[in-house]
mmCIF file of C-alpha atoms in Angstrom:
data_model
loop_
_atom_site.group_PDB
_atom_site.id
_atom_site.type_symbol
_atom_site.label_atom_id
_atom_site.label_comp_id
_atom_site.label_asym_id
_atom_site.label_seq_id
_atom_site.Cartn_x
_atom_site.Cartn_y
_atom_site.Cartn_z
ATOM 1 C CA MET A 1 12.522 -39.129 -24.003
ATOM 2 C CA LYS A 2 16.063 -38.597 -25.419
ATOM 3 C CA LYS A 3 14.702 -39.526 -28.771
ATOM 4 C CA ILE A 4 11.973 -36.759 -28.395
ATOM 5 C CA LEU A 5 14.322 -34.152 -27.060
ATOM 6 C CA TRP A 6 16.781 -34.854 -30.214
ATOM 7 C CA ALA A 7 13.793 -34.731 -32.520
ATOM 8 C CA LEU A 8 12.957 -31.279 -31.313
ATOM 9 C CA VAL A 9 16.476 -30.025 -31.451
ATOM 10 C CA SER A 10 16.693 -31.213 -35.213
ATOM 11 C CA LEU A 11 13.503 -29.483 -35.858
ATOM 12 C CA LEU A 12 14.702 -26.237 -34.512
ATOM 13 C CA LEU A 13 17.808 -26.370 -36.539
ATOM 14 C CA ILE A 14 16.246 -27.178 -39.581
ATOM 15 C CA THR A 15 13.624 -24.579 -38.815
ATOM 16 C CA ALA A 16 16.693 -22.000 -38.252
ATOM 17 C CA CYS A 17 18.546 -22.995 -41.484
ATOM 18 C CA ASN A 18 15.357 -22.446 -43.557
ATOM 19 C CA SER A 19 14.835 -19.066 -41.871
ATOM 20 C CA THR A 20 18.167 -18.173 -42.680
ATOM 21 C CA LYS A 21 17.913 -19.086 -46.286
ATOM 22 C CA LYS A 22 15.049 -16.845 -46.766
ATOM 23 C CA THR A 23 16.933 -13.769 -45.667
ATOM 24 C CA VAL A 24 20.283 -14.382 -47.496
ATOM 25 C CA GLY A 25 20.605 -11.922 -50.432
ATOM 26 C CA THR A 26 17.864 -9.754 -49.334
ATOM 27 C CA LYS A 27 18.274 -6.171 -50.370
ATOM 28 C CA GLN A 28 18.607 -3.680 -47.605
ATOM 29 C CA VAL A 29 17.160 -0.129 -48.550
ATOM 30 C CA LEU A 30 17.485 2.899 -46.241
ATOM 31 C CA VAL A 31 14.934 5.680 -47.068
ATOM 32 C CA PHE A 32 16.030 8.909 -45.581
ATOM 33 C CA THR A 33 13.500 11.619 -45.156
ATOM 34 C CA LYS A 34 15.049 14.311 -42.676
ATOM 35 C CA THR A 35 14.069 17.880 -43.595
ATOM 36 C CA MET A 36 15.741 21.053 -42.497
ATOM 37 C CA GLY A 37 13.754 23.307 -44.695
ATOM 38 C CA TRP A 38 10.415 22.937 -46.432
ATOM 39 C CA ARG A 39 8.825 19.588 -45.430
ATOM 40 C CA HIS A 40 6.621 17.787 -48.192
ATOM 41 C CA SER A 41 3.381 16.511 -46.898
ATOM 42 C CA SER A 42 3.714 13.546 -49.317
ATOM 43 C CA ILE A 43 6.740 12.230 -47.445
ATOM 44 C CA GLU A 44 4.836 9.860 -45.546
ATOM 45 C CA LYS A 45 3.008 8.642 -48.559
ATOM 46 C CA GLY A 46 6.211 8.154 -50.416
ATOM 47 C CA VAL A 47 7.514 5.956 -47.594
ATOM 48 C CA ALA A 48 4.503 3.926 -47.542
ATOM 49 C CA THR A 49 4.678 3.253 -51.442
ATOM 50 C CA LEU A 50 8.377 2.478 -51.175
ATOM 51 C CA LYS A 51 7.763 -0.041 -48.329
ATOM 52 C CA GLU A 52 4.751 -1.559 -50.414
ATOM 53 C CA ILE A 53 7.305 -1.943 -53.290
ATOM 54 C CA GLY A 54 9.853 -3.555 -50.890
ATOM 55 C CA ALA A 55 7.294 -6.092 -49.629
ATOM 56 C CA GLN A 56 6.398 -6.888 -53.093
ATOM 57 C CA GLU A 57 10.075 -7.497 -54.199
ATOM 58 C CA GLY A 58 11.112 -9.020 -51.000
ATOM 59 C CA TRP A 59 13.451 -5.966 -50.124
ATOM 60 C CA GLN A 60 13.954 -4.660 -46.532
ATOM 61 C CA ILE A 61 12.972 -1.094 -46.302
ATOM 62 C CA ALA A 62 13.965 0.818 -43.365
ATOM 63 C CA GLN A 63 13.210 4.547 -42.995
ATOM 64 C CA SER A 64 14.868 7.103 -40.792
ATOM 65 C CA GLU A 65 15.059 10.930 -40.152
ATOM 66 C CA ASP A 66 18.004 10.537 -37.776
ATOM 67 C CA SER A 67 21.081 11.840 -39.400
ATOM 68 C CA LEU A 68 23.159 9.391 -37.118
ATOM 69 C CA ALA A 69 21.651 6.675 -39.086
ATOM 70 C CA ILE A 70 24.078 7.486 -41.957
ATOM 71 C CA ASN A 71 27.064 5.825 -40.311
ATOM 72 C CA THR A 72 29.635 3.384 -41.504
ATOM 73 C CA GLU A 73 28.279 0.264 -39.936
ATOM 74 C CA ASN A 74 24.687 0.949 -41.161
ATOM 75 C CA LEU A 75 25.783 1.792 -44.672
ATOM 76 C CA ALA A 76 28.067 -1.329 -44.994
ATOM 77 C CA LYS A 77 24.776 -3.474 -44.802
ATOM 78 C CA THR A 78 22.992 -1.114 -47.123
ATOM 79 C CA ASP A 79 22.288 -1.678 -50.800
ATOM 80 C CA LEU A 80 20.612 1.349 -51.537
ATOM 81 C CA VAL A 81 20.296 4.772 -49.996
ATOM 82 C CA ILE A 82 17.221 6.789 -51.064
ATOM 83 C CA PHE A 83 16.844 10.722 -50.168
ATOM 84 C CA LEU A 84 13.082 11.045 -50.391
ATOM 85 C CA SER A 85 12.313 14.851 -50.573
ATOM 86 C CA THR A 86 15.066 15.649 -48.148
ATOM 87 C CA THR A 87 15.738 19.550 -47.707
ATOM 88 C CA GLY A 88 18.645 21.763 -46.436
ATOM 89 C CA ASP A 89 21.577 20.999 -44.420
ATOM 90 C CA ILE A 90 20.658 17.331 -43.180
ATOM 91 C CA LEU A 91 24.145 15.787 -42.733
ATOM 92 C CA GLY A 92 27.105 16.723 -40.088
ATOM 93 C CA PRO A 93 30.776 16.149 -41.058
ATOM 94 C CA ASP A 94 30.698 12.769 -39.832
ATOM 95 C CA GLN A 95 27.728 11.681 -41.759
ATOM 96 C CA GLU A 96 29.008 13.372 -44.926
ATOM 97 C CA THR A 97 32.178 11.406 -44.564
ATOM 98 C CA ALA A 98 30.510 7.856 -44.021
ATOM 99 C CA PHE A 99 28.036 8.626 -46.943
ATOM 100 C CA LYS A 100 30.913 9.498 -49.176
ATOM 101 C CA LYS A 101 32.960 6.367 -48.490
ATOM 102 C CA TYR A 102 29.719 4.580 -49.139
ATOM 103 C CA ILE A 103 29.495 5.808 -52.532
ATOM 104 C CA GLN A 104 33.063 5.446 -53.163
ATOM 105 C CA ASN A 105 33.003 1.612 -52.076
ATOM 106 C CA GLY A 106 30.381 1.138 -54.986
ATOM 107 C CA GLY A 107 27.322 2.228 -53.111
ATOM 108 C CA ALA A 108 23.997 3.264 -54.815
ATOM 109 C CA PHE A 109 22.044 6.339 -54.366
ATOM 110 C CA MET A 110 18.520 7.380 -55.238
ATOM 111 C CA GLY A 111 17.160 10.727 -55.083
ATOM 112 C CA ILE A 112 13.350 11.601 -55.174
ATOM 113 C CA HIS A 113 11.890 15.202 -55.869
ATOM 114 C CA ALA A 114 13.452 17.592 -53.289
ATOM 115 C CA ALA A 115 16.749 15.554 -52.868
ATOM 116 C CA THR A 116 18.030 18.331 -55.337
ATOM 117 C CA ASP A 117 16.852 20.893 -52.509
ATOM 118 C CA THR A 118 19.334 19.291 -50.102
ATOM 119 C CA GLU A 119 23.148 20.037 -49.167
ATOM 120 C CA PHE A 120 23.712 23.194 -51.229
ATOM 121 C CA ASP A 121 26.993 23.859 -49.306
ATOM 122 C CA TRP A 122 28.496 20.404 -49.983
ATOM 123 C CA PRO A 123 29.895 20.500 -53.451
ATOM 124 C CA TRP A 124 30.307 16.734 -53.599
ATOM 125 C CA TYR A 125 26.760 16.244 -53.007
ATOM 126 C CA GLY A 126 25.916 18.738 -55.784
ATOM 127 C CA LYS A 127 28.079 16.645 -58.239
ATOM 128 C CA LEU A 128 26.400 13.370 -57.005
ATOM 129 C CA VAL A 129 22.886 14.218 -57.267
ATOM 130 C CA GLY A 130 23.593 15.945 -60.656
ATOM 131 C CA GLY A 131 22.030 19.410 -60.266
ATOM 132 C CA TYR A 132 20.272 21.685 -57.697
ATOM 133 C CA PHE A 133 16.541 22.962 -57.298
ATOM 134 C CA LYS A 134 16.328 26.458 -58.405
ATOM 135 C CA ASP A 135 12.395 27.217 -58.183
ATOM 136 C CA HIS A 136 9.310 26.023 -59.668
ATOM 137 C CA PRO A 137 6.074 27.565 -61.029
ATOM 138 C CA ASN A 138 3.607 29.112 -58.700
ATOM 139 C CA ASN A 139 -0.220 29.740 -58.639
ATOM 140 C CA PRO A 140 -0.548 26.995 -59.116
ATOM 141 C CA ASN A 141 2.666 24.900 -58.164
ATOM 142 C CA VAL A 142 1.334 21.597 -59.501
ATOM 143 C CA ARG A 143 0.598 21.575 -63.035
ATOM 144 C CA LYS A 144 0.133 19.201 -65.957
ATOM 145 C CA ALA A 145 3.108 18.798 -68.308
ATOM 146 C CA SER A 146 4.281 17.074 -71.197
ATOM 147 C CA LEU A 147 7.375 14.602 -70.798
ATOM 148 C CA LYS A 148 9.374 12.940 -73.226
ATOM 149 C CA LYS A 149 11.731 9.859 -73.190
ATOM 150 C CA ALA A 150 15.401 10.016 -73.862
ATOM 151 C CA ALA A 151 16.996 7.029 -75.336
ATOM 152 C CA PRO A 152 15.403 3.742 -74.228
ATOM 153 C CA HIS A 153 16.116 2.841 -70.718
ATOM 154 C CA VAL A 154 14.591 0.095 -68.454
ATOM 155 C CA THR A 155 13.666 2.638 -65.940
ATOM 156 C CA THR A 156 11.199 4.522 -68.176
ATOM 157 C CA SER A 157 10.031 1.468 -70.189
ATOM 158 C CA MET A 158 6.524 1.941 -68.417
ATOM 159 C CA TYR A 159 6.050 5.327 -70.209
ATOM 160 C CA ALA A 160 5.135 6.106 -73.858
ATOM 161 C CA LYS A 161 7.645 8.166 -75.771
ATOM 162 C CA THR A 162 5.746 11.334 -74.976
ATOM 163 C CA PHE A 163 3.243 11.360 -72.172
ATOM 164 C CA GLU A 164 1.639 13.691 -69.543
ATOM 165 C CA ARG A 165 1.921 14.139 -65.834
ATOM 166 C CA THR A 166 0.748 16.209 -63.083
ATOM 167 C CA ASP A 167 3.180 17.166 -60.492
ATOM 168 C CA GLU A 168 5.480 19.968 -59.382
ATOM 169 C CA TRP A 169 8.020 20.788 -61.862
ATOM 170 C CA TYR A 170 11.564 21.966 -60.626
ATOM 171 C CA ASN A 171 13.899 24.331 -62.543
ATOM 172 C CA TYR A 172 17.499 23.342 -61.669
ATOM 173 C CA TYR A 173 20.740 24.941 -61.724
ATOM 174 C CA ASN A 174 24.271 23.610 -61.906
ATOM 175 C CA LEU A 175 23.132 20.628 -63.910
ATOM 176 C CA SER A 176 26.102 18.302 -64.427
ATOM 177 C CA ASP A 177 27.131 17.625 -67.987
ATOM 178 C CA ALA A 178 28.125 13.954 -66.751
ATOM 179 C CA VAL A 179 24.452 12.895 -65.986
ATOM 180 C CA THR A 180 22.603 10.771 -68.780
ATOM 181 C CA ALA A 181 18.926 12.041 -68.921
ATOM 182 C CA THR A 182 16.209 9.524 -69.060
ATOM 183 C CA LEU A 183 13.147 12.001 -69.136
ATOM 184 C CA TYR A 184 12.749 15.603 -70.293
ATOM 185 C CA LEU A 185 10.251 18.397 -69.618
ATOM 186 C CA ASP A 186 8.627 19.936 -72.676
ATOM 187 C CA GLU A 187 8.427 23.601 -71.522
ATOM 188 C CA THR A 188 6.091 24.642 -74.323
ATOM 189 C CA SER A 189 3.419 22.272 -72.550
ATOM 190 C CA TYR A 190 3.156 24.400 -69.241
ATOM 191 C CA GLU A 191 4.231 28.008 -67.876
ATOM 192 C CA GLY A 192 7.094 28.532 -65.482
ATOM 193 C CA GLY A 193 9.806 26.332 -66.889
ATOM 194 C CA THR A 194 13.203 28.105 -67.027
ATOM 195 C CA ASN A 195 15.676 25.412 -68.217
ATOM 196 C CA GLY A 196 14.760 25.680 -71.768
ATOM 197 C CA ASP A 197 15.224 23.055 -74.454
ATOM 198 C CA TYR A 198 17.302 20.950 -72.094
ATOM 199 C CA HIS A 199 15.227 20.295 -69.167
ATOM 200 C CA PRO A 200 15.902 17.069 -67.858
ATOM 201 C CA ILE A 201 13.635 15.591 -65.088
ATOM 202 C CA ALA A 202 15.000 12.388 -64.458
ATOM 203 C CA TRP A 203 18.871 11.210 -65.001
ATOM 204 C CA TYR A 204 21.428 8.921 -63.804
ATOM 205 C CA GLN A 205 25.275 8.539 -63.611
ATOM 206 C CA ASP A 206 28.276 6.581 -62.303
ATOM 207 C CA PHE A 207 29.920 8.805 -59.899
ATOM 208 C CA ASP A 208 33.034 8.492 -57.464
ATOM 209 C CA GLY A 209 32.970 4.879 -57.542
ATOM 210 C CA GLY A 210 29.091 4.362 -57.111
ATOM 211 C CA ARG A 211 25.893 4.790 -58.868
ATOM 212 C CA MET A 212 22.945 7.266 -58.872
ATOM 213 C CA TYR A 213 19.455 7.922 -60.186
ATOM 214 C CA TYR A 214 17.380 11.132 -59.584
ATOM 215 C CA THR A 215 13.810 11.424 -60.481
ATOM 216 C CA GLY A 216 12.098 14.884 -60.200
ATOM 217 C CA GLY A 217 8.478 13.549 -59.749
ATOM 218 C CA GLY A 218 6.768 12.808 -56.240
ATOM 219 C CA HIS A 219 5.785 16.165 -54.809
ATOM 220 C CA THR A 220 2.060 15.162 -54.367
ATOM 221 C CA ASP A 221 0.198 12.364 -52.552
ATOM 222 C CA GLU A 222 -1.357 11.448 -55.764
ATOM 223 C CA ALA A 223 1.799 10.687 -57.580
ATOM 224 C CA TYR A 224 2.453 7.703 -55.359
ATOM 225 C CA ASP A 225 -0.841 6.171 -56.413
ATOM 226 C CA GLU A 226 0.106 6.305 -60.290
ATOM 227 C CA VAL A 227 0.610 2.941 -61.549
ATOM 228 C CA ALA A 228 3.236 4.192 -63.910
ATOM 229 C CA PHE A 229 5.113 6.425 -61.475
ATOM 230 C CA LYS A 230 5.262 3.439 -58.947
ATOM 231 C CA ALA A 231 6.527 1.066 -61.513
ATOM 232 C CA HIS A 232 9.059 3.776 -62.412
ATOM 233 C CA LEU A 233 10.317 3.883 -58.822
ATOM 234 C CA GLU A 234 10.540 0.231 -58.605
ATOM 235 C CA SER A 235 12.328 -0.233 -61.890
ATOM 236 C CA VAL A 236 14.896 2.549 -60.506
ATOM 237 C CA MET A 237 15.352 0.742 -57.192
ATOM 238 C CA ARG A 238 15.934 -2.686 -58.893
ATOM 239 C CA TRP A 239 18.358 -1.146 -61.744
ATOM 240 C CA LEU A 240 20.477 0.547 -58.915
ATOM 241 C CA MET A 241 20.779 -2.554 -56.930
ATOM 242 C CA GLU A 242 21.609 -4.878 -59.956
#
């Protein structure tokens, strides 16, 4: 009987050790989707797509709309924070402090689409995200446009040098000189662009101890079904967590 019990204990210990090994090194991603302004109907589709990518890559993807989730304890366990079409003033002073310290401690941030339509009264965030949403074309707001790649970068390797996409194309203000653009919009290919010859639509930078990447696509549900756009999101996530 004792031999059987010891055999069971040993089996449980081995199973526990193997289970632990499977989770060691797993990347932890927080997808934050709180909105205090316009709410994109594509948010849920975007979350599902990011979770699908996470499942494929073995990353743990958690989603929250509670600003209290942005705290020191949670962020200490997080490899990447994604603001997915957040809008408006979404963080209180304590959350702003925790998020700022996370970045300063080497954290990674990814902004998708309306992440630039967020925290207009927090200058530090404006510098982190690299620019603010100004407006977009209307009637219709979703249009086909030509894009072109900047210098080769792993996050845009799935695209041709020039290509077309259909999405809602933002115009920006307070664009930072510190960012490195990876994709540009060609304003001659559609009506409603106001940034001129320099109209980045995806960019990155090292900022205040951390690293960030913003991509302006993702307004529509259909965007998250595009093979190339999904590969772009996955590549950005992987690059930020290297």
